[in-house]
Amino acid sequence: AIMAPVVVMRRCVGARGSGAVRCRAGPGEARRRRGAPWEVKEYISKKTDRTVDRLGNFTRQSDESIADPMGWTEESKRALKFDIIARDVGREVSELVKLAEVLERLVPDINVKTMKAEVLSKLLLGMDDVSMRLILLKEVFPYCNVSKLVSRNLFLLLDPDTSKVMQGCEDVREILAAESFDEGEAKRLFDQSPEMIVPSLFKEAVSEVKRLFPGKQAKSVLLSNPDIALSVQNLEHQERGNYEL
């Protein structure tokens, strides 16, 4: 929180010569007699900064510009999340915290801090399956940053059907081979567009590229224009469903 000045304008209305004056807001009577139409007060702002335009209006109105309440720190948020999970699943908080530390070591790109409690609970209670999925994914895509891949596509870890997930990965590998991606190009594709691990999206992106850019290699266009991949995304596997954005 920061201290910031505020100007309070004093406006009075009344019939001329009537002696009756009604003030809507303003300084004390002594200040009014001196003729000053305003006064400067101090107030505590809940904004993290006070970036203003030339008229004094706040230019940042997003949630990120609002300071958290006092005491509502990242540590307290994390503690509350683990308290909720522990109560729901009947485990000790200390046990869940240790499992979360293991998860963060296995998947360093995962964002436990902003992950929804329900999603985090599923991952923590299925750590054995999470470890196995990571190994299987690394076998299929040895050149990929699997940590980034799964953190942006949590369905790879959360889908209860492992065989379905792995079949989808095999389908993606077939598309890569059909479009002549070598390992380095495939790594670049997944680094810049992790959503392409979804075979239906990958197929749609390739089809769209061939329609828009006939005669050009689909892989060249996808690698040089990552936004094309975003244009064919659906809502099924978007990460916003797993995180508190």
PDB file of N, CA, C and O in Angstrom, residues 35-112:
ATOM      1  N   GLY A  35     -10.587  31.326   0.547  1.00  0.00           N
ATOM      2  CA  GLY A  35     -10.825  31.261  -0.883  1.00  0.00           C
ATOM      3  C   GLY A  35     -10.279  30.030  -1.569  1.00  0.00           C
ATOM      4  O   GLY A  35     -10.432  29.898  -2.774  1.00  0.00           O
ATOM      5  N   ALA A  36      -9.635  29.101  -0.835  1.00  0.00           N
ATOM      6  CA  ALA A  36      -9.102  27.897  -1.488  1.00  0.00           C
ATOM      7  C   ALA A  36     -10.240  26.931  -1.781  1.00  0.00           C
ATOM      8  O   ALA A  36     -10.981  26.555  -0.876  1.00  0.00           O
ATOM      9  N   PRO A  37     -10.448  26.530  -3.030  1.00  0.00           N
ATOM     10  CA  PRO A  37     -11.578  25.656  -3.389  1.00  0.00           C
ATOM     11  C   PRO A  37     -11.277  24.170  -3.200  1.00  0.00           C
ATOM     12  O   PRO A  37     -12.047  23.323  -3.613  1.00  0.00           O
ATOM     13  N   TRP A  38     -10.110  23.844  -2.624  1.00  0.00           N
ATOM     14  CA  TRP A  38      -9.779  22.433  -2.425  1.00  0.00           C
ATOM     15  C   TRP A  38      -8.862  22.277  -1.224  1.00  0.00           C
ATOM     16  O   TRP A  38      -8.383  23.246  -0.659  1.00  0.00           O
ATOM     17  N   GLU A  39      -8.649  21.041  -0.859  1.00  0.00           N
ATOM     18  CA  GLU A  39      -7.641  20.722   0.140  1.00  0.00           C
ATOM     19  C   GLU A  39      -7.048  19.358  -0.211  1.00  0.00           C
ATOM     20  O   GLU A  39      -7.689  18.545  -0.881  1.00  0.00           O
ATOM     21  N   VAL A  40      -5.831  19.102   0.217  1.00  0.00           N
ATOM     22  CA  VAL A  40      -5.146  17.856  -0.070  1.00  0.00           C
ATOM     23  C   VAL A  40      -5.187  16.969   1.163  1.00  0.00           C
ATOM     24  O   VAL A  40      -4.800  17.385   2.249  1.00  0.00           O
ATOM     25  N   LYS A  41      -5.697  15.759   0.994  1.00  0.00           N
ATOM     26  CA  LYS A  41      -5.738  14.789   2.071  1.00  0.00           C
ATOM     27  C   LYS A  41      -4.863  13.599   1.707  1.00  0.00           C
ATOM     28  O   LYS A  41      -4.478  13.422   0.563  1.00  0.00           O
ATOM     29  N   GLU A  42      -4.576  12.775   2.684  1.00  0.00           N
ATOM     30  CA  GLU A  42      -3.799  11.561   2.452  1.00  0.00           C
ATOM     31  C   GLU A  42      -4.699  10.344   2.652  1.00  0.00           C
ATOM     32  O   GLU A  42      -5.547  10.333   3.547  1.00  0.00           O
ATOM     33  N   TYR A  43      -4.542   9.342   1.790  1.00  0.00           N
ATOM     34  CA  TYR A  43      -5.273   8.102   1.996  1.00  0.00           C
ATOM     35  C   TYR A  43      -4.368   6.947   1.627  1.00  0.00           C
ATOM     36  O   TYR A  43      -3.390   7.111   0.912  1.00  0.00           O
ATOM     37  N   ILE A  44      -4.688   5.762   2.128  1.00  0.00           N
ATOM     38  CA  ILE A  44      -3.880   4.575   1.841  1.00  0.00           C
ATOM     39  C   ILE A  44      -4.472   3.858   0.637  1.00  0.00           C
ATOM     40  O   ILE A  44      -5.613   3.420   0.661  1.00  0.00           O
ATOM     41  N   SER A  45      -3.691   3.751  -0.422  1.00  0.00           N
ATOM     42  CA  SER A  45      -4.152   3.105  -1.645  1.00  0.00           C
ATOM     43  C   SER A  45      -3.893   1.615  -1.590  1.00  0.00           C
ATOM     44  O   SER A  45      -2.898   1.164  -1.037  1.00  0.00           O
ATOM     45  N   LYS A  46      -4.777   0.815  -2.188  1.00  0.00           N
ATOM     46  CA  LYS A  46      -4.575  -0.619  -2.292  1.00  0.00           C
ATOM     47  C   LYS A  46      -3.878  -0.996  -3.603  1.00  0.00           C
ATOM     48  O   LYS A  46      -3.772  -2.162  -3.939  1.00  0.00           O
ATOM     49  N   LYS A  47      -3.418  -0.013  -4.319  1.00  0.00           N
ATOM     50  CA  LYS A  47      -2.724  -0.293  -5.571  1.00  0.00           C
ATOM     51  C   LYS A  47      -1.239  -0.526  -5.322  1.00  0.00           C
ATOM     52  O   LYS A  47      -0.646   0.073  -4.444  1.00  0.00           O
ATOM     53  N   THR A  48      -0.659  -1.416  -6.128  1.00  0.00           N
ATOM     54  CA  THR A  48       0.764  -1.702  -5.987  1.00  0.00           C
ATOM     55  C   THR A  48       1.617  -0.592  -6.567  1.00  0.00           C
ATOM     56  O   THR A  48       2.794  -0.471  -6.239  1.00  0.00           O
ATOM     57  N   ASP A  49       1.055   0.204  -7.442  1.00  0.00           N
ATOM     58  CA  ASP A  49       1.762   1.373  -7.945  1.00  0.00           C
ATOM     59  C   ASP A  49       0.724   2.454  -8.242  1.00  0.00           C
ATOM     60  O   ASP A  49      -0.471   2.215  -8.152  1.00  0.00           O
ATOM     61  N   ARG A  50       1.198   3.619  -8.569  1.00  0.00           N
ATOM     62  CA  ARG A  50       0.269   4.722  -8.835  1.00  0.00           C
ATOM     63  C   ARG A  50       0.627   5.377 -10.165  1.00  0.00           C
ATOM     64  O   ARG A  50       0.922   6.560 -10.238  1.00  0.00           O
ATOM     65  N   THR A  51       0.618   4.586 -11.218  1.00  0.00           N
ATOM     66  CA  THR A  51       0.870   5.099 -12.556  1.00  0.00           C
ATOM     67  C   THR A  51      -0.378   5.820 -13.042  1.00  0.00           C
ATOM     68  O   THR A  51      -1.449   5.223 -13.146  1.00  0.00           O
ATOM     69  N   VAL A  52      -0.241   7.102 -13.322  1.00  0.00           N
ATOM     70  CA  VAL A  52      -1.392   7.903 -13.719  1.00  0.00           C
ATOM     71  C   VAL A  52      -1.113   8.623 -15.025  1.00  0.00           C
ATOM     72  O   VAL A  52       0.038   8.792 -15.436  1.00  0.00           O
ATOM     73  N   ASP A  53      -2.187   9.042 -15.690  1.00  0.00           N
ATOM     74  CA  ASP A  53      -2.029   9.845 -16.898  1.00  0.00           C
ATOM     75  C   ASP A  53      -1.946  11.323 -16.513  1.00  0.00           C
ATOM     76  O   ASP A  53      -1.913  11.668 -15.323  1.00  0.00           O
ATOM     77  N   ARG A  54      -1.949  12.204 -17.501  1.00  0.00           N
ATOM     78  CA  ARG A  54      -1.757  13.625 -17.216  1.00  0.00           C
ATOM     79  C   ARG A  54      -2.933  14.238 -16.469  1.00  0.00           C
ATOM     80  O   ARG A  54      -2.814  15.324 -15.901  1.00  0.00           O
ATOM     81  N   LEU A  55      -4.080  13.531 -16.441  1.00  0.00           N
ATOM     82  CA  LEU A  55      -5.235  14.034 -15.710  1.00  0.00           C
ATOM     83  C   LEU A  55      -5.342  13.433 -14.319  1.00  0.00           C
ATOM     84  O   LEU A  55      -6.275  13.723 -13.577  1.00  0.00           O
ATOM     85  N   GLY A  56      -4.373  12.579 -13.954  1.00  0.00           N
ATOM     86  CA  GLY A  56      -4.374  11.978 -12.630  1.00  0.00           C
ATOM     87  C   GLY A  56      -5.165  10.695 -12.512  1.00  0.00           C
ATOM     88  O   GLY A  56      -5.353  10.172 -11.416  1.00  0.00           O
ATOM     89  N   ASN A  57      -5.639  10.155 -13.640  1.00  0.00           N
ATOM     90  CA  ASN A  57      -6.389   8.906 -13.610  1.00  0.00           C
ATOM     91  C   ASN A  57      -5.435   7.717 -13.582  1.00  0.00           C
ATOM     92  O   ASN A  57      -4.398   7.717 -14.263  1.00  0.00           O
ATOM     93  N   PHE A  58      -5.773   6.679 -12.821  1.00  0.00           N
ATOM     94  CA  PHE A  58      -4.953   5.482 -12.812  1.00  0.00           C
ATOM     95  C   PHE A  58      -4.970   4.837 -14.195  1.00  0.00           C
ATOM     96  O   PHE A  58      -6.027   4.655 -14.796  1.00  0.00           O
ATOM     97  N   THR A  59      -3.798   4.498 -14.687  1.00  0.00           N
ATOM     98  CA  THR A  59      -3.716   3.902 -16.024  1.00  0.00           C
ATOM     99  C   THR A  59      -3.686   2.389 -15.971  1.00  0.00           C
ATOM    100  O   THR A  59      -3.881   1.734 -16.980  1.00  0.00           O
ATOM    101  N   ARG A  60      -3.423   1.811 -14.821  1.00  0.00           N
ATOM    102  CA  ARG A  60      -3.444   0.351 -14.673  1.00  0.00           C
ATOM    103  C   ARG A  60      -4.655  -0.031 -13.855  1.00  0.00           C
ATOM    104  O   ARG A  60      -4.732   0.259 -12.678  1.00  0.00           O
ATOM    105  N   GLN A  61      -5.618  -0.673 -14.495  1.00  0.00           N
ATOM    106  CA  GLN A  61      -6.853  -1.049 -13.815  1.00  0.00           C
ATOM    107  C   GLN A  61      -7.008  -2.558 -13.706  1.00  0.00           C
ATOM    108  O   GLN A  61      -8.064  -3.051 -13.361  1.00  0.00           O
ATOM    109  N   SER A  62      -5.957  -3.309 -14.024  1.00  0.00           N
ATOM    110  CA  SER A  62      -6.048  -4.766 -13.973  1.00  0.00           C
ATOM    111  C   SER A  62      -5.932  -5.259 -12.534  1.00  0.00           C
ATOM    112  O   SER A  62      -5.550  -4.519 -11.626  1.00  0.00           O
ATOM    113  N   ASP A  63      -6.255  -6.536 -12.337  1.00  0.00           N
ATOM    114  CA  ASP A  63      -6.175  -7.122 -11.002  1.00  0.00           C
ATOM    115  C   ASP A  63      -4.751  -7.089 -10.461  1.00  0.00           C
ATOM    116  O   ASP A  63      -4.527  -7.029  -9.253  1.00  0.00           O
ATOM    117  N   GLU A  64      -3.757  -7.159 -11.377  1.00  0.00           N
ATOM    118  CA  GLU A  64      -2.366  -7.167 -10.942  1.00  0.00           C
ATOM    119  C   GLU A  64      -1.953  -5.864 -10.271  1.00  0.00           C
ATOM    120  O   GLU A  64      -0.967  -5.816  -9.529  1.00  0.00           O
ATOM    121  N   SER A  65      -2.715  -4.783 -10.508  1.00  0.00           N
ATOM    122  CA  SER A  65      -2.353  -3.501  -9.924  1.00  0.00           C
ATOM    123  C   SER A  65      -2.962  -3.297  -8.538  1.00  0.00           C
ATOM    124  O   SER A  65      -2.724  -2.277  -7.905  1.00  0.00           O
ATOM    125  N   ILE A  66      -3.741  -4.261  -8.062  1.00  0.00           N
ATOM    126  CA  ILE A  66      -4.374  -4.164  -6.756  1.00  0.00           C
ATOM    127  C   ILE A  66      -3.563  -4.970  -5.745  1.00  0.00           C
ATOM    128  O   ILE A  66      -3.281  -6.147  -5.954  1.00  0.00           O
ATOM    129  N   ALA A  67      -3.187  -4.350  -4.668  1.00  0.00           N
ATOM    130  CA  ALA A  67      -2.388  -5.034  -3.652  1.00  0.00           C
ATOM    131  C   ALA A  67      -3.250  -6.025  -2.878  1.00  0.00           C
ATOM    132  O   ALA A  67      -4.437  -5.798  -2.654  1.00  0.00           O
ATOM    133  N   ASP A  68      -2.645  -7.134  -2.487  1.00  0.00           N
ATOM    134  CA  ASP A  68      -3.347  -8.107  -1.653  1.00  0.00           C
ATOM    135  C   ASP A  68      -3.582  -7.525  -0.270  1.00  0.00           C
ATOM    136  O   ASP A  68      -2.827  -6.670   0.198  1.00  0.00           O
ATOM    137  N   PRO A  69      -4.622  -7.991   0.427  1.00  0.00           N
ATOM    138  CA  PRO A  69      -4.849  -7.547   1.814  1.00  0.00           C
ATOM    139  C   PRO A  69      -3.645  -7.883   2.690  1.00  0.00           C
ATOM    140  O   PRO A  69      -2.913  -8.837   2.417  1.00  0.00           O
ATOM    141  N   MET A  70      -3.456  -7.115   3.733  1.00  0.00           N
ATOM    142  CA  MET A  70      -2.329  -7.332   4.627  1.00  0.00           C
ATOM    143  C   MET A  70      -2.374  -8.744   5.206  1.00  0.00           C
ATOM    144  O   MET A  70      -3.415  -9.192   5.687  1.00  0.00           O
ATOM    145  N   GLY A  71      -1.260  -9.445   5.138  1.00  0.00           N
ATOM    146  CA  GLY A  71      -1.189 -10.804   5.656  1.00  0.00           C
ATOM    147  C   GLY A  71      -1.546 -11.874   4.646  1.00  0.00           C
ATOM    148  O   GLY A  71      -1.282 -13.055   4.878  1.00  0.00           O
ATOM    149  N   TRP A  72      -2.142 -11.481   3.522  1.00  0.00           N
ATOM    150  CA  TRP A  72      -2.522 -12.447   2.491  1.00  0.00           C
ATOM    151  C   TRP A  72      -1.340 -12.626   1.540  1.00  0.00           C
ATOM    152  O   TRP A  72      -1.330 -12.198   0.414  1.00  0.00           O
ATOM    153  N   THR A  73      -0.306 -13.311   2.032  1.00  0.00           N
ATOM    154  CA  THR A  73       0.936 -13.493   1.294  1.00  0.00           C
ATOM    155  C   THR A  73       0.890 -14.784   0.496  1.00  0.00           C
ATOM    156  O   THR A  73      -0.037 -15.588   0.617  1.00  0.00           O
ATOM    157  N   GLU A  74       1.919 -14.994  -0.327  1.00  0.00           N
ATOM    158  CA  GLU A  74       1.995 -16.232  -1.097  1.00  0.00           C
ATOM    159  C   GLU A  74       2.073 -17.436  -0.161  1.00  0.00           C
ATOM    160  O   GLU A  74       1.501 -18.498  -0.440  1.00  0.00           O
ATOM    161  N   GLU A  75       2.787 -17.281   0.953  1.00  0.00           N
ATOM    162  CA  GLU A  75       2.896 -18.383   1.912  1.00  0.00           C
ATOM    163  C   GLU A  75       1.544 -18.716   2.544  1.00  0.00           C
ATOM    164  O   GLU A  75       1.195 -19.890   2.707  1.00  0.00           O
ATOM    165  N   SER A  76       0.769 -17.682   2.875  1.00  0.00           N
ATOM    166  CA  SER A  76      -0.530 -17.937   3.490  1.00  0.00           C
ATOM    167  C   SER A  76      -1.508 -18.551   2.491  1.00  0.00           C
ATOM    168  O   SER A  76      -2.334 -19.398   2.853  1.00  0.00           O
ATOM    169  N   LYS A  77      -1.414 -18.137   1.227  1.00  0.00           N
ATOM    170  CA  LYS A  77      -2.267 -18.732   0.191  1.00  0.00           C
ATOM    171  C   LYS A  77      -1.944 -20.213   0.021  1.00  0.00           C
ATOM    172  O   LYS A  77      -2.844 -21.057  -0.079  1.00  0.00           O
ATOM    173  N   ARG A  78      -0.648 -20.504  -0.022  1.00  0.00           N
ATOM    174  CA  ARG A  78      -0.222 -21.896  -0.180  1.00  0.00           C
ATOM    175  C   ARG A  78      -0.670 -22.737   1.025  1.00  0.00           C
ATOM    176  O   ARG A  78      -1.158 -23.863   0.857  1.00  0.00           O
ATOM    177  N   ALA A  79      -0.506 -22.183   2.230  1.00  0.00           N
ATOM    178  CA  ALA A  79      -0.900 -22.910   3.433  1.00  0.00           C
ATOM    179  C   ALA A  79      -2.396 -23.201   3.438  1.00  0.00           C
ATOM    180  O   ALA A  79      -2.832 -24.313   3.794  1.00  0.00           O
ATOM    181  N   LEU A  80      -3.203 -22.226   3.034  1.00  0.00           N
ATOM    182  CA  LEU A  80      -4.648 -22.422   2.980  1.00  0.00           C
ATOM    183  C   LEU A  80      -5.007 -23.502   1.968  1.00  0.00           C
ATOM    184  O   LEU A  80      -5.883 -24.347   2.216  1.00  0.00           O
ATOM    185  N   LYS A  81      -4.331 -23.501   0.832  1.00  0.00           N
ATOM    186  CA  LYS A  81      -4.609 -24.502  -0.196  1.00  0.00           C
ATOM    187  C   LYS A  81      -4.347 -25.910   0.330  1.00  0.00           C
ATOM    188  O   LYS A  81      -5.151 -26.825   0.137  1.00  0.00           O
ATOM    189  N   PHE A  82      -3.224 -26.086   1.030  1.00  0.00           N
ATOM    190  CA  PHE A  82      -2.906 -27.409   1.568  1.00  0.00           C
ATOM    191  C   PHE A  82      -3.854 -27.788   2.715  1.00  0.00           C
ATOM    192  O   PHE A  82      -4.160 -28.971   2.892  1.00  0.00           O
ATOM    193  N   ASP A  83      -4.307 -26.810   3.476  1.00  0.00           N
ATOM    194  CA  ASP A  83      -5.298 -27.084   4.525  1.00  0.00           C
ATOM    195  C   ASP A  83      -6.588 -27.615   3.906  1.00  0.00           C
ATOM    196  O   ASP A  83      -7.211 -28.561   4.424  1.00  0.00           O
ATOM    197  N   ILE A  84      -7.002 -27.009   2.805  1.00  0.00           N
ATOM    198  CA  ILE A  84      -8.233 -27.439   2.123  1.00  0.00           C
ATOM    199  C   ILE A  84      -8.086 -28.863   1.596  1.00  0.00           C
ATOM    200  O   ILE A  84      -8.961 -29.716   1.774  1.00  0.00           O
ATOM    201  N   ILE A  85      -6.949 -29.131   0.937  1.00  0.00           N
ATOM    202  CA  ILE A  85      -6.731 -30.466   0.384  1.00  0.00           C
ATOM    203  C   ILE A  85      -6.667 -31.504   1.492  1.00  0.00           C
ATOM    204  O   ILE A  85      -7.262 -32.589   1.386  1.00  0.00           O
ATOM    205  N   ALA A  86      -5.937 -31.199   2.573  1.00  0.00           N
ATOM    206  CA  ALA A  86      -5.805 -32.146   3.686  1.00  0.00           C
ATOM    207  C   ALA A  86      -7.164 -32.489   4.286  1.00  0.00           C
ATOM    208  O   ALA A  86      -7.442 -33.655   4.618  1.00  0.00           O
ATOM    209  N   ARG A  87      -8.009 -31.492   4.426  1.00  0.00           N
ATOM    210  CA  ARG A  87      -9.344 -31.730   4.986  1.00  0.00           C
ATOM    211  C   ARG A  87     -10.188 -32.581   4.042  1.00  0.00           C
ATOM    212  O   ARG A  87     -10.932 -33.464   4.479  1.00  0.00           O
ATOM    213  N   ASP A  88     -10.054 -32.334   2.734  1.00  0.00           N
ATOM    214  CA  ASP A  88     -10.877 -33.059   1.761  1.00  0.00           C
ATOM    215  C   ASP A  88     -10.463 -34.521   1.605  1.00  0.00           C
ATOM    216  O   ASP A  88     -11.309 -35.394   1.387  1.00  0.00           O
ATOM    217  N   VAL A  89      -9.163 -34.789   1.665  1.00  0.00           N
ATOM    218  CA  VAL A  89      -8.679 -36.150   1.388  1.00  0.00           C
ATOM    219  C   VAL A  89      -8.283 -36.916   2.643  1.00  0.00           C
ATOM    220  O   VAL A  89      -7.932 -38.095   2.566  1.00  0.00           O
ATOM    221  N   GLY A  90      -8.307 -36.260   3.798  1.00  0.00           N
ATOM    222  CA  GLY A  90      -7.979 -36.935   5.043  1.00  0.00           C
ATOM    223  C   GLY A  90      -6.516 -37.255   5.211  1.00  0.00           C
ATOM    224  O   GLY A  90      -6.160 -38.288   5.803  1.00  0.00           O
ATOM    225  N   ARG A  91      -5.645 -36.405   4.722  1.00  0.00           N
ATOM    226  CA  ARG A  91      -4.201 -36.578   4.876  1.00  0.00           C
ATOM    227  C   ARG A  91      -3.634 -35.451   5.727  1.00  0.00           C
ATOM    228  O   ARG A  91      -4.261 -34.407   5.903  1.00  0.00           O
ATOM    229  N   GLU A  92      -2.421 -35.684   6.235  1.00  0.00           N
ATOM    230  CA  GLU A  92      -1.743 -34.646   6.998  1.00  0.00           C
ATOM    231  C   GLU A  92      -1.169 -33.589   6.042  1.00  0.00           C
ATOM    232  O   GLU A  92      -0.703 -33.914   4.950  1.00  0.00           O
ATOM    233  N   VAL A  93      -1.202 -32.347   6.497  1.00  0.00           N
ATOM    234  CA  VAL A  93      -0.667 -31.263   5.680  1.00  0.00           C
ATOM    235  C   VAL A  93       0.814 -31.498   5.374  1.00  0.00           C
ATOM    236  O   VAL A  93       1.274 -31.292   4.250  1.00  0.00           O
ATOM    237  N   SER A  94       1.569 -31.950   6.379  1.00  0.00           N
ATOM    238  CA  SER A  94       3.002 -32.168   6.192  1.00  0.00           C
ATOM    239  C   SER A  94       3.269 -33.200   5.099  1.00  0.00           C
ATOM    240  O   SER A  94       4.214 -33.064   4.316  1.00  0.00           O
ATOM    241  N   GLU A  95       2.439 -34.223   5.021  1.00  0.00           N
ATOM    242  CA  GLU A  95       2.588 -35.246   3.986  1.00  0.00           C
ATOM    243  C   GLU A  95       2.345 -34.660   2.601  1.00  0.00           C
ATOM    244  O   GLU A  95       3.079 -34.943   1.646  1.00  0.00           O
ATOM    245  N   LEU A  96       1.305 -33.840   2.489  1.00  0.00           N
ATOM    246  CA  LEU A  96       0.977 -33.226   1.196  1.00  0.00           C
ATOM    247  C   LEU A  96       2.055 -32.248   0.757  1.00  0.00           C
ATOM    248  O   LEU A  96       2.369 -32.153  -0.430  1.00  0.00           O
ATOM    249  N   VAL A  97       2.607 -31.517   1.707  1.00  0.00           N
ATOM    250  CA  VAL A  97       3.677 -30.568   1.386  1.00  0.00           C
ATOM    251  C   VAL A  97       4.889 -31.309   0.818  1.00  0.00           C
ATOM    252  O   VAL A  97       5.504 -30.872  -0.166  1.00  0.00           O
ATOM    253  N   LYS A  98       5.233 -32.449   1.404  1.00  0.00           N
ATOM    254  CA  LYS A  98       6.362 -33.244   0.907  1.00  0.00           C
ATOM    255  C   LYS A  98       6.085 -33.766  -0.500  1.00  0.00           C
ATOM    256  O   LYS A  98       6.968 -33.773  -1.361  1.00  0.00           O
ATOM    257  N   LEU A  99       4.849 -34.211  -0.733  1.00  0.00           N
ATOM    258  CA  LEU A  99       4.482 -34.680  -2.069  1.00  0.00           C
ATOM    259  C   LEU A  99       4.569 -33.546  -3.084  1.00  0.00           C
ATOM    260  O   LEU A  99       5.008 -33.744  -4.225  1.00  0.00           O
ATOM    261  N   ALA A 100       4.161 -32.346  -2.676  1.00  0.00           N
ATOM    262  CA  ALA A 100       4.242 -31.190  -3.573  1.00  0.00           C
ATOM    263  C   ALA A 100       5.692 -30.860  -3.908  1.00  0.00           C
ATOM    264  O   ALA A 100       6.008 -30.465  -5.039  1.00  0.00           O
ATOM    265  N   GLU A 101       6.576 -30.994  -2.948  1.00  0.00           N
ATOM    266  CA  GLU A 101       7.999 -30.749  -3.203  1.00  0.00           C
ATOM    267  C   GLU A 101       8.554 -31.752  -4.209  1.00  0.00           C
ATOM    268  O   GLU A 101       9.350 -31.399  -5.083  1.00  0.00           O
ATOM    269  N   VAL A 102       8.117 -33.010  -4.093  1.00  0.00           N
ATOM    270  CA  VAL A 102       8.533 -34.025  -5.065  1.00  0.00           C
ATOM    271  C   VAL A 102       7.997 -33.678  -6.448  1.00  0.00           C
ATOM    272  O   VAL A 102       8.713 -33.778  -7.462  1.00  0.00           O
ATOM    273  N   LEU A 103       6.726 -33.255  -6.504  1.00  0.00           N
ATOM    274  CA  LEU A 103       6.113 -32.875  -7.782  1.00  0.00           C
ATOM    275  C   LEU A 103       6.879 -31.739  -8.442  1.00  0.00           C
ATOM    276  O   LEU A 103       7.133 -31.756  -9.652  1.00  0.00           O
ATOM    277  N   GLU A 104       7.268 -30.749  -7.658  1.00  0.00           N
ATOM    278  CA  GLU A 104       7.991 -29.600  -8.211  1.00  0.00           C
ATOM    279  C   GLU A 104       9.387 -29.984  -8.679  1.00  0.00           C
ATOM    280  O   GLU A 104       9.925 -29.349  -9.578  1.00  0.00           O
ATOM    281  N   ARG A 105       9.974 -31.012  -8.065  1.00  0.00           N
ATOM    282  CA  ARG A 105      11.273 -31.490  -8.552  1.00  0.00           C
ATOM    283  C   ARG A 105      11.118 -32.273  -9.852  1.00  0.00           C
ATOM    284  O   ARG A 105      11.943 -32.169 -10.757  1.00  0.00           O
ATOM    285  N   LEU A 106      10.046 -33.065  -9.936  1.00  0.00           N
ATOM    286  CA  LEU A 106       9.814 -33.845 -11.145  1.00  0.00           C
ATOM    287  C   LEU A 106       9.392 -32.965 -12.316  1.00  0.00           C
ATOM    288  O   LEU A 106       9.782 -33.213 -13.464  1.00  0.00           O
ATOM    289  N   VAL A 107       8.574 -31.957 -12.023  1.00  0.00           N
ATOM    290  CA  VAL A 107       8.039 -31.064 -13.061  1.00  0.00           C
ATOM    291  C   VAL A 107       8.334 -29.623 -12.651  1.00  0.00           C
ATOM    292  O   VAL A 107       7.466 -28.914 -12.139  1.00  0.00           O
ATOM    293  N   PRO A 108       9.570 -29.166 -12.849  1.00  0.00           N
ATOM    294  CA  PRO A 108       9.942 -27.825 -12.369  1.00  0.00           C
ATOM    295  C   PRO A 108       9.152 -26.687 -13.004  1.00  0.00           C
ATOM    296  O   PRO A 108       9.084 -25.602 -12.441  1.00  0.00           O
ATOM    297  N   ASP A 109       8.537 -26.926 -14.162  1.00  0.00           N
ATOM    298  CA  ASP A 109       7.775 -25.860 -14.818  1.00  0.00           C
ATOM    299  C   ASP A 109       6.337 -25.765 -14.309  1.00  0.00           C
ATOM    300  O   ASP A 109       5.618 -24.843 -14.682  1.00  0.00           O
ATOM    301  N   ILE A 110       5.936 -26.692 -13.469  1.00  0.00           N
ATOM    302  CA  ILE A 110       4.552 -26.680 -12.994  1.00  0.00           C
ATOM    303  C   ILE A 110       4.377 -25.550 -11.976  1.00  0.00           C
ATOM    304  O   ILE A 110       5.292 -25.233 -11.216  1.00  0.00           O
ATOM    305  N   ASN A 111       3.191 -24.959 -11.985  1.00  0.00           N
ATOM    306  CA  ASN A 111       2.932 -23.804 -11.116  1.00  0.00           C
ATOM    307  C   ASN A 111       1.984 -24.208  -9.991  1.00  0.00           C
ATOM    308  O   ASN A 111       0.771 -24.039 -10.075  1.00  0.00           O
ATOM    309  N   VAL A 112       2.560 -24.772  -8.932  1.00  0.00           N
ATOM    310  CA  VAL A 112       1.756 -25.199  -7.780  1.00  0.00           C
ATOM    311  C   VAL A 112       1.091 -24.005  -7.111  1.00  0.00           C
ATOM    312  O   VAL A 112      -0.025 -24.104  -6.596  1.00  0.00           O
TER     313      VAL A 112
END
